[in-house]
Tab-separated table of C-alpha atoms and ligand atoms in Angstrom:
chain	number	residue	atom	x	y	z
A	1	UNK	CA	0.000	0.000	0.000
A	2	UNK	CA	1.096	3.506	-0.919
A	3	UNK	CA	0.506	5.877	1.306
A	4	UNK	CA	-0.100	9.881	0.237
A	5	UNK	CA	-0.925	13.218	1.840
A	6	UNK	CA	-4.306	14.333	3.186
A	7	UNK	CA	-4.554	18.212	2.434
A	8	UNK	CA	-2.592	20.141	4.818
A	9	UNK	CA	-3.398	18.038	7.844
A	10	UNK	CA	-0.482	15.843	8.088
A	11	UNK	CA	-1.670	12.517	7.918
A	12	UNK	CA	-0.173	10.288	5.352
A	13	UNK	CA	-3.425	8.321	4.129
A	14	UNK	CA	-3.502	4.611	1.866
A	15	UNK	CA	-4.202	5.857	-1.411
A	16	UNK	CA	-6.794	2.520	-1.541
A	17	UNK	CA	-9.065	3.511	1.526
A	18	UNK	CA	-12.172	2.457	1.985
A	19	UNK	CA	-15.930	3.862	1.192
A	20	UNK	CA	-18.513	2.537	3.794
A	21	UNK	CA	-22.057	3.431	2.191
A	22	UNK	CA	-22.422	-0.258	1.239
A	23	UNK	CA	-22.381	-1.775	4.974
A	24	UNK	CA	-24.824	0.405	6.443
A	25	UNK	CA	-27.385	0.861	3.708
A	26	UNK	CA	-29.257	1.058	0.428
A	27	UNK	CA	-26.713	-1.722	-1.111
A	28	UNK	CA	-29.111	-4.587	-0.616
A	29	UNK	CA	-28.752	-7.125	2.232
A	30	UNK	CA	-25.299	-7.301	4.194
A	31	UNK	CA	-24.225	-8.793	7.133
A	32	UNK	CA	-22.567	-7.176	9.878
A	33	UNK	CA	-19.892	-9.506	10.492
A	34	UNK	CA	-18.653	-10.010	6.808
A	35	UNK	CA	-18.831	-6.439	6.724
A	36	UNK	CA	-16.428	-5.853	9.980
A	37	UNK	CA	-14.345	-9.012	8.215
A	38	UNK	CA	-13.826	-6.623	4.957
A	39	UNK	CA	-13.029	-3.745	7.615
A	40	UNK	CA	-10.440	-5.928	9.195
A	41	UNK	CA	-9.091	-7.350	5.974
A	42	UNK	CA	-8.699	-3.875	4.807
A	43	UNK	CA	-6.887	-2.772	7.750
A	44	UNK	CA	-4.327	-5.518	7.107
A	45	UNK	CA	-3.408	-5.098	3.977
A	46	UNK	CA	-2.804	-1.633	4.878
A	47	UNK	CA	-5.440	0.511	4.820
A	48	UNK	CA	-5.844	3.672	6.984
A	49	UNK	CA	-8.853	5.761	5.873
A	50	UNK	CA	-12.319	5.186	6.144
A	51	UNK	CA	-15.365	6.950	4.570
A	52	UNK	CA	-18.508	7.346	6.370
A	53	UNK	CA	-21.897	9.125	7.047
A	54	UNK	CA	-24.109	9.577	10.087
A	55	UNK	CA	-26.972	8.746	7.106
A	56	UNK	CA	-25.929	5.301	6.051
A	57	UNK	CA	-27.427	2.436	7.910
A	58	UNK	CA	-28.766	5.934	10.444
A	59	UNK	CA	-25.184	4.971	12.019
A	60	UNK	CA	-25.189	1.616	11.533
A	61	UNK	CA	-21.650	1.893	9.255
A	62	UNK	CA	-19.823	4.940	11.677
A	63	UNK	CA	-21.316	1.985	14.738
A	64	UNK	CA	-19.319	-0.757	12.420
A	65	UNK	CA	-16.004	1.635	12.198
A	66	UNK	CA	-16.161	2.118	15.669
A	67	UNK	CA	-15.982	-1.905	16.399
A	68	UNK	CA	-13.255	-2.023	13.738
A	69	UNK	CA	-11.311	0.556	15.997
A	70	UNK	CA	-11.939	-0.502	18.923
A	71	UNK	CA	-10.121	-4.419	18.022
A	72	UNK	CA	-7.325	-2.762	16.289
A	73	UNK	CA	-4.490	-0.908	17.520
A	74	UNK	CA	-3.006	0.231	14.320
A	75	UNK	CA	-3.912	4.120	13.586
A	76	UNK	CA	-7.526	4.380	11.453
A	77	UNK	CA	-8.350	7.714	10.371
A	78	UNK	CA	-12.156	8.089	9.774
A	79	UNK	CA	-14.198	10.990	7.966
A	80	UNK	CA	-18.007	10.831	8.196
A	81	UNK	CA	-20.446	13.202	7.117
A	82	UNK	CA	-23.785	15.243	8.340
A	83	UNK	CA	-26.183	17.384	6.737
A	84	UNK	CA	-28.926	14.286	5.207
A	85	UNK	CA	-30.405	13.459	8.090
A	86	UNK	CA	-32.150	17.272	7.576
A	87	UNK	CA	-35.740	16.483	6.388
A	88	UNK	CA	-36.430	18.397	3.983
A	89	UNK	CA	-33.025	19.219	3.193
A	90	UNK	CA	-32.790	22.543	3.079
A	91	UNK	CA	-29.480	24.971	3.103
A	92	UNK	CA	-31.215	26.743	6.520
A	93	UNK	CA	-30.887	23.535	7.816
A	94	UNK	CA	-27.278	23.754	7.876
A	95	UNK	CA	-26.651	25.885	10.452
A	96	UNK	CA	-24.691	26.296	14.376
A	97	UNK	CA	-27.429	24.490	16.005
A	98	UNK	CA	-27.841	21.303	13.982
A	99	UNK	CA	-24.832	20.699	13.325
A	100	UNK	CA	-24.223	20.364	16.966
A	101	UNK	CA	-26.817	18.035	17.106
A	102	UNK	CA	-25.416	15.884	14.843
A	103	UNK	CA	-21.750	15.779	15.685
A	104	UNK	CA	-22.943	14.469	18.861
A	105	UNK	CA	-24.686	12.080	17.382
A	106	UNK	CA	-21.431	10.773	15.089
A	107	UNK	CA	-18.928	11.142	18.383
A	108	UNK	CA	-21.575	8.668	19.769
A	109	UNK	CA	-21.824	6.300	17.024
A	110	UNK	CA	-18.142	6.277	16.644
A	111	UNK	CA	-17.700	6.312	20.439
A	112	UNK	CA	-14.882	8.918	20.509
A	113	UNK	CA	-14.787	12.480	21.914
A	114	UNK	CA	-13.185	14.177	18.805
A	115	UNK	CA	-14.536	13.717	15.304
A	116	UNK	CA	-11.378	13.190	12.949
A	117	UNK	CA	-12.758	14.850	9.916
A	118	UNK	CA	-16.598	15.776	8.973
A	119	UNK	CA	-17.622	16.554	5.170
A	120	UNK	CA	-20.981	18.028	4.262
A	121	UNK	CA	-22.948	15.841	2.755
A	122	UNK	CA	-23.946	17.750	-0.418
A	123	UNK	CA	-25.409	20.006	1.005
A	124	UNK	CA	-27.580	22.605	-1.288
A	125	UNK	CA	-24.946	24.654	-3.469
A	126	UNK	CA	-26.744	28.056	-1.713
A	127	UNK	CA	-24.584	26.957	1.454
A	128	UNK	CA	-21.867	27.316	-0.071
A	129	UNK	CA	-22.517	31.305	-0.451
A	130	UNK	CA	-23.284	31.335	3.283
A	131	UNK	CA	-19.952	32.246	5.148
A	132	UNK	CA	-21.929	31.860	8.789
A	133	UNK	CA	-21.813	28.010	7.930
A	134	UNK	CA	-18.242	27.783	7.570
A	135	UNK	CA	-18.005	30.020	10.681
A	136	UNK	CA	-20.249	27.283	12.610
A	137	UNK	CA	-17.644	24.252	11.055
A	138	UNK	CA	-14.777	26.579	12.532
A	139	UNK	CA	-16.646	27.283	15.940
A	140	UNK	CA	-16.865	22.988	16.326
A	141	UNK	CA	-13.076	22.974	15.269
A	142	UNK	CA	-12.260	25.605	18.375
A	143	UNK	CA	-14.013	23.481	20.733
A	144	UNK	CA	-12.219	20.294	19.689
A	145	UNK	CA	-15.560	18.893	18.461
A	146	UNK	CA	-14.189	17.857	14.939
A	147	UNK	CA	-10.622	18.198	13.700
A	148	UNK	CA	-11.114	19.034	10.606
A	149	UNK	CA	-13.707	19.823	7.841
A	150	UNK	CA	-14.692	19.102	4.245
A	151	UNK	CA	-17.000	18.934	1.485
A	152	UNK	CA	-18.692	16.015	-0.229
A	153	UNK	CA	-19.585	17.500	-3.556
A	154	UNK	CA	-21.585	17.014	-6.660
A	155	UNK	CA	-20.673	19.676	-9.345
A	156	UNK	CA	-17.279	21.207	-10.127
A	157	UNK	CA	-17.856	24.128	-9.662
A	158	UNK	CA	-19.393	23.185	-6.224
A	159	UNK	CA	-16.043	21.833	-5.323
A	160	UNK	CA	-14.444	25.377	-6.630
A	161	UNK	CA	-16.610	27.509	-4.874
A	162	UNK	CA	-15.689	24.976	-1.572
A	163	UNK	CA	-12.178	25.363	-1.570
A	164	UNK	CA	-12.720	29.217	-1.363
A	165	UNK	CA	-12.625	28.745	2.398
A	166	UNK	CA	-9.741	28.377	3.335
A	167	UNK	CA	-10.421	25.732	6.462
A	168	UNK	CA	-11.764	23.310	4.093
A	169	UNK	CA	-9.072	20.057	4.093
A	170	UNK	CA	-11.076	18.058	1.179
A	171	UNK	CA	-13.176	17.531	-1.451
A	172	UNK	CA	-15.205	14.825	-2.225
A	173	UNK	CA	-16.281	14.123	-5.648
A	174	UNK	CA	-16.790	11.875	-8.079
A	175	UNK	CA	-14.317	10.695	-10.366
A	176	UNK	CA	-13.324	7.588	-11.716
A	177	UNK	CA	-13.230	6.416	-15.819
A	178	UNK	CA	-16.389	7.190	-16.453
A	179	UNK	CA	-16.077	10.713	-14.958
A	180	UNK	CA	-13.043	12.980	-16.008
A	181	UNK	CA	-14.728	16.588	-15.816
A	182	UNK	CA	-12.532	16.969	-12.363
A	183	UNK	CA	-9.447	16.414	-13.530
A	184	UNK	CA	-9.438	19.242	-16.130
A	185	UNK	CA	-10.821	22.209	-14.018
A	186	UNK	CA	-10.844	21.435	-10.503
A	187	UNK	CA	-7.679	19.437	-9.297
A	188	UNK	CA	-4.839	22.194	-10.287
A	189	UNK	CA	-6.753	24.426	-8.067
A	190	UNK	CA	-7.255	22.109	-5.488
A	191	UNK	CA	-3.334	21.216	-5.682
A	192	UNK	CA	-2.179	25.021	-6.149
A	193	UNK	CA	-4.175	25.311	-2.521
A	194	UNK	CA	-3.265	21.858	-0.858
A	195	UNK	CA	-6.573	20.888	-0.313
A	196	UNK	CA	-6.955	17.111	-0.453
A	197	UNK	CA	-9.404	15.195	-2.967
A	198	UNK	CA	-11.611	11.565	-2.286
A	199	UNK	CA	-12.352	9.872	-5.606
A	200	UNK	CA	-16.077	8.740	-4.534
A	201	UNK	CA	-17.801	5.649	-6.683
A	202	UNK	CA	-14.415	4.933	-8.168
A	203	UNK	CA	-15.812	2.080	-9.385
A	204	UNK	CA	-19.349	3.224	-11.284
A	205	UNK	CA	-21.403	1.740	-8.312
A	206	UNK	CA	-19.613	-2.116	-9.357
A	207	UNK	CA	-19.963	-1.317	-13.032
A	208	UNK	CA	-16.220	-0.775	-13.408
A	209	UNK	CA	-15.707	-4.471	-11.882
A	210	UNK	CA	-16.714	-5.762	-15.491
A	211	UNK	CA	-18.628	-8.238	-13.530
A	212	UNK	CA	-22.164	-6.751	-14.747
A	213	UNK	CA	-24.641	-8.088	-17.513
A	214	UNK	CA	-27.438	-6.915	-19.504
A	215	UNK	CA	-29.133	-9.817	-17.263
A	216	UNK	CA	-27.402	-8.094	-13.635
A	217	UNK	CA	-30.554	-7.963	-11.036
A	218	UNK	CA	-30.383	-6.140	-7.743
A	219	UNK	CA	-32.264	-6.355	-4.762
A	220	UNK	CA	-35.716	-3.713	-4.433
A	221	UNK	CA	-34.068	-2.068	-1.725
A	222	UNK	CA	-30.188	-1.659	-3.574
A	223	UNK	CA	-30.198	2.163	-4.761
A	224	UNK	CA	-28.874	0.869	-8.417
A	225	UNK	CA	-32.290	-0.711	-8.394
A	226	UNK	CA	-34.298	2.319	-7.090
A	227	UNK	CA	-32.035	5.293	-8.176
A	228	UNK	CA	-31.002	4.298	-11.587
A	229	UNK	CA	-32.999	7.465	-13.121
A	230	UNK	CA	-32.034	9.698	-9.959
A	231	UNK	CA	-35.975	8.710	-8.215
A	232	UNK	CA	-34.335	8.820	-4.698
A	233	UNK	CA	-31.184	11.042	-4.898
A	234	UNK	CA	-28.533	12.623	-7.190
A	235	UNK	CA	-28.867	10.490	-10.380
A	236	UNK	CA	-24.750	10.368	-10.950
A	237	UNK	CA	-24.909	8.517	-7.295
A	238	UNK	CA	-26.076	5.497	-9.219
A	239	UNK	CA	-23.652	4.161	-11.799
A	240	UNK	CA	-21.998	7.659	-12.251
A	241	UNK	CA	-25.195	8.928	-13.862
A	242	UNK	CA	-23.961	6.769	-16.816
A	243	UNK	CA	-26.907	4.546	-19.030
A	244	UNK	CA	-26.697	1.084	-17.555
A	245	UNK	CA	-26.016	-0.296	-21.072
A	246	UNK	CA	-23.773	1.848	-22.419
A	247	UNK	CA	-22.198	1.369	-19.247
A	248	UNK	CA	-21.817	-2.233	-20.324
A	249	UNK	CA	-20.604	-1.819	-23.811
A	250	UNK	CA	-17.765	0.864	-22.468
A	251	UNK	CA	-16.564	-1.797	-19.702
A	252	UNK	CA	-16.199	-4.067	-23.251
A	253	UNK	CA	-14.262	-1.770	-24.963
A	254	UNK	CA	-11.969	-0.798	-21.815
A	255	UNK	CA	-11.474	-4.607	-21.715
A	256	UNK	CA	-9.431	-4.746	-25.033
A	257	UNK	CA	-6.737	-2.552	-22.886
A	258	UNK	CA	-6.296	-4.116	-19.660
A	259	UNK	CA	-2.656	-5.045	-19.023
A	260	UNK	CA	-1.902	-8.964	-18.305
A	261	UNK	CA	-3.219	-10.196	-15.379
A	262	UNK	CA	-4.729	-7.126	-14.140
A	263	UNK	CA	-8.419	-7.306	-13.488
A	264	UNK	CA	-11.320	-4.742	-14.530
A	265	UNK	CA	-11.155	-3.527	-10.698
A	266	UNK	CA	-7.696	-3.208	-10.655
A	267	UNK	CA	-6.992	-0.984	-13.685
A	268	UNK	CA	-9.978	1.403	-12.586
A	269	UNK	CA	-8.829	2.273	-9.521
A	270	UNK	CA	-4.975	2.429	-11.193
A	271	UNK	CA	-6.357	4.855	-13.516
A	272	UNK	CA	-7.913	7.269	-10.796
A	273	UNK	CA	-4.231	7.109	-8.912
A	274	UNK	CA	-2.454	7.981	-12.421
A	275	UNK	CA	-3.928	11.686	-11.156
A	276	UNK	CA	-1.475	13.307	-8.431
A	277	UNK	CA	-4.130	15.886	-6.890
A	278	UNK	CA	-6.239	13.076	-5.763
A	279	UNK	CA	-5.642	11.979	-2.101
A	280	UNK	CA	-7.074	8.553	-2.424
A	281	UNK	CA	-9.780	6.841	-3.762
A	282	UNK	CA	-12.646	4.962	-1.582
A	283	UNK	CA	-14.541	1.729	-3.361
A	284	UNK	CA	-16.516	0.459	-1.452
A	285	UNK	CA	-16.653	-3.208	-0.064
A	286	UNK	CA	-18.882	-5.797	1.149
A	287	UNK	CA	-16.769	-8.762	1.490
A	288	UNK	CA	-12.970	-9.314	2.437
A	289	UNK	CA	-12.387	-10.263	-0.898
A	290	UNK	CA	-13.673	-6.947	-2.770
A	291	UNK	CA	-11.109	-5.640	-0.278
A	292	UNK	CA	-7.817	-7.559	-1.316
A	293	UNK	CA	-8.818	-6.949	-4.727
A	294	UNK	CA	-8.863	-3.198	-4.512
A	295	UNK	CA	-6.358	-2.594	-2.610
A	296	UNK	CA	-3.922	-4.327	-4.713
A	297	UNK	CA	-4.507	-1.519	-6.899
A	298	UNK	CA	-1.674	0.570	-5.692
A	299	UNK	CA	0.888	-1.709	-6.138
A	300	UNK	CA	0.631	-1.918	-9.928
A	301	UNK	CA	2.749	0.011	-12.156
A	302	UNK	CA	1.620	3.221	-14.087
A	303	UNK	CA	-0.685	2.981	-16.716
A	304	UNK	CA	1.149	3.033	-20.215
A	305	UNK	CA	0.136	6.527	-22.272
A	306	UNK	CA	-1.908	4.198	-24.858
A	307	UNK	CA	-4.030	2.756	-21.968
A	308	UNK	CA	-4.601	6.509	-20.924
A	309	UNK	CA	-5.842	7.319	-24.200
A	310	UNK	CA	-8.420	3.835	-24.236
A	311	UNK	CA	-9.720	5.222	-20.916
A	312	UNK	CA	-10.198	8.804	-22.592
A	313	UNK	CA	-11.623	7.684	-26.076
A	314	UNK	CA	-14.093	5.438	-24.093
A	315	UNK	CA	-15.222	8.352	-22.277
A	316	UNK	CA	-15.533	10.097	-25.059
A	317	UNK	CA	-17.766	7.662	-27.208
A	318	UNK	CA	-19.783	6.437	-24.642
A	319	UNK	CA	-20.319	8.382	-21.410
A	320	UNK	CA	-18.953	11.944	-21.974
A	321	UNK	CA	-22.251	12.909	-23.865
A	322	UNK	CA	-24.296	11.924	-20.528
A	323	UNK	CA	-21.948	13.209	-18.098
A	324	UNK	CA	-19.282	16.176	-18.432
A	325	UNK	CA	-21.569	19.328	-18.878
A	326	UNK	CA	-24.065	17.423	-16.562
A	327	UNK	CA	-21.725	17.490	-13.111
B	401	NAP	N1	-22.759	11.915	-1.486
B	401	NAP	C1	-21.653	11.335	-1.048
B	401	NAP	O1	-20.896	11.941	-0.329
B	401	NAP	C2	-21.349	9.934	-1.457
B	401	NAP	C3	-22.115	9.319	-2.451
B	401	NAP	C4	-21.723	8.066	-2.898
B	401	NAP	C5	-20.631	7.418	-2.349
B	401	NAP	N2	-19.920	8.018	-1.344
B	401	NAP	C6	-18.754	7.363	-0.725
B	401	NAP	O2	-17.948	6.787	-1.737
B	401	NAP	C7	-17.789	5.399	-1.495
B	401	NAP	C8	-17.613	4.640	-2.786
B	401	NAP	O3	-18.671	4.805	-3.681
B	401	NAP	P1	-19.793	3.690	-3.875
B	401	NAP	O4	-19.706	2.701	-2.761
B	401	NAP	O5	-21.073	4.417	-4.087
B	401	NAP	O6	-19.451	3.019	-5.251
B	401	NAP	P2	-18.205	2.182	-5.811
B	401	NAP	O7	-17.084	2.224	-4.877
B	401	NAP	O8	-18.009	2.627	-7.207
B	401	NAP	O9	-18.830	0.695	-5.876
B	401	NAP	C9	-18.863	-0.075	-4.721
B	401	NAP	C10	-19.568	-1.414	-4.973
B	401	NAP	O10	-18.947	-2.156	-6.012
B	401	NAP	C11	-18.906	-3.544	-5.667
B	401	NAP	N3	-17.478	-3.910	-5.564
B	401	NAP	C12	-16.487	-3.271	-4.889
B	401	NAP	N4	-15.303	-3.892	-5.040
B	401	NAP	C13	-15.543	-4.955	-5.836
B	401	NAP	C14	-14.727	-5.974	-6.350
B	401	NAP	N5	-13.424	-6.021	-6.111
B	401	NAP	N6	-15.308	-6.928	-7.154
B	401	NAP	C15	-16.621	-6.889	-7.422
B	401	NAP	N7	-17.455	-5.934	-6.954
B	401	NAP	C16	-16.919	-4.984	-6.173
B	401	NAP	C17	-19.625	-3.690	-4.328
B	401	NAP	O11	-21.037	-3.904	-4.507
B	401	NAP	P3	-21.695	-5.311	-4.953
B	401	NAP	O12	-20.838	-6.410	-4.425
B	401	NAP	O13	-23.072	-5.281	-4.375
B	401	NAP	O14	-21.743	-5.248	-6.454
B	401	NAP	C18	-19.453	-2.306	-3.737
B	401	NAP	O15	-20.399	-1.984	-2.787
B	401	NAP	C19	-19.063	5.042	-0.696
B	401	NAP	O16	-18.948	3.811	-0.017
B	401	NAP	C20	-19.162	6.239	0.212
B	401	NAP	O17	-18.242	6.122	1.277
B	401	NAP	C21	-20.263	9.274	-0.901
């Protein structure tokens, strides 16, 4: 595992961590203890980081990452996230008094008295023209409530008009294969200002695994059943807001470049670290083996400049029509 910078707080993060939306909810049926078996497994091969949200599971994943701390001794950084659990989710939700409420609600769920690192969960873009929020963020970082702050985003120029502030550590975005508007744009400023980036749905929602069909069910309550045409939330949540089949018939063509030996996965997640600006990215796993898979990621070698170019005239042919002015 390689190991790489986190913004300007110091702490040297695996550049494989791990995303945790999967084990509390919306992913279909998991079990707790495979899911705290993949934590583990993680954590041995290396990993460091873990990606949460007081929303997933309604703390049942930050509750699972604070069993995987408590049985380990190595250091586990963890960001979670708050700002869904607002019904309706409004920007005057996000304010000094709720978010109060619901750090103490994630220092509970992750049993500790000092939240490492709290993103907003896309919150409306208006908050990010409200100062006093960012003020409120700074007021929890005085009182030792959170360490530090960032912001899970949807647009680009959301994650532009973030990094303004200049307490905010991260980004979170999407950006994987299927999703290269980021790289262009946002990460030289991100870099020129050290603030750190997570590559969210690195792999398409499992689409980048190659292991889907046109025949590839999933369970009534698995969001790429129920969000596939954005009913429940952000449309590019659910297979990177990329058609399901054209999905499939880029994964084909991305196939005729993989390198010996390397799986679908593998060279996915390779391609995402071929960009220096990002921080890490953050699949996420069910099962111990998703995890050892992943995470061997980092120790392949660079992508060749004609595998580059596969990944970017794939884009262009099947997914850049769908996505890049979209997010
Ligand atoms: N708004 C936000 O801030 C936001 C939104 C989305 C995600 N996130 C964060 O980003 C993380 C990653 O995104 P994501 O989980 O949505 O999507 P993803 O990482 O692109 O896909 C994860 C899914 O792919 C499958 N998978 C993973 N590794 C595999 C392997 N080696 N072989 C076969 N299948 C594999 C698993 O599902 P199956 O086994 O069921 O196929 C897994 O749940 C989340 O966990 C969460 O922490 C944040």
């Amino acid at each position: 595992m390689k190991y790489r910078e986190l913004g300007r707080t110091g702490w040297k993060v695996s550049e494989i961590s791990f995303g945790c939306w999967a084990i509390g909810s919306q992913w279909g049926d998991v079990d707790d203890k495979e899911s705290l078996a993949a934590l583990h497994r993680a954590v041995d091969l290396g990993v460091n980081f873990f990606d949460t949200a007081d929303i997933y599971g309604m703390g049942r994943s930050e509750r699972l990452v604070a069993q995987l701390r408590k049985e380990r001794s190595e250091p586990i950084y963890v960001a979670t996230k708050m700002g869904r659990k607002l019904s309706p989710h409004t920007a005057q939700g996000y304010n000094a008094a709720n978010f109060a409420l619901f750090v103490e609600e994630s220092l509970r769920n992750l049993n500790t008295d000092c939240l490492d690192l709290v993103q907003l969960h896309c919150p409306p873009v208006e908050t990010l023209y409200m100062p006093e929020m960012f003020d409120a963020l700074d007021g929890l970082v005085r009182q030792g409530k959170i360490r530090y702050y960032g912001v899970s985003v949807e647009k680009v120029e959301e994650a532009l008009a973030a990094i303004e502030y200049p307490n905010v550590q991260l980004i979170q975005i999407i950006f994987n294969a299927f999703r290269h508007r980021p790289a262009r744009l946002f990460f030289p400023e991100a870099k020129r200002r050290g603030v750190g980036i997570l590559a969210r749905v690195p792999l398409a929602s499992g689409l980048l695994t190659g292991k889907m069909t046109l025949d590839s069910r999933f369970p009534q309550e698995d969001h790429r059943n129920f969000n596939r045409y954005g009913q429940a939330f952000d449309r590019g949540e659910t297979f990177s807001g990329v058609d399901f089949e054209a999905g499939l018939k880029a994964v084909d063509e991305l196939r005729q470049a993989l390198p010996a030996g390397v799986s679908m996965t593998q060279f996915a997640l390779r391609w995402i670290l071929m960009f220096d600006a990002v921080t890490c990215a953050i699949p996420g796993a069910k099962r111990p083996a998703q995890i050892e898979e992943n995470v061997a990621a980092s120790d392949l070698p660079p992508l060749s400049g004609v595998q580059m170019k596969a990944v970017e005239n794939v884009y262009n042919q099947y997914c850049r029509a769908q996505v890049h002015h979209r997010w």
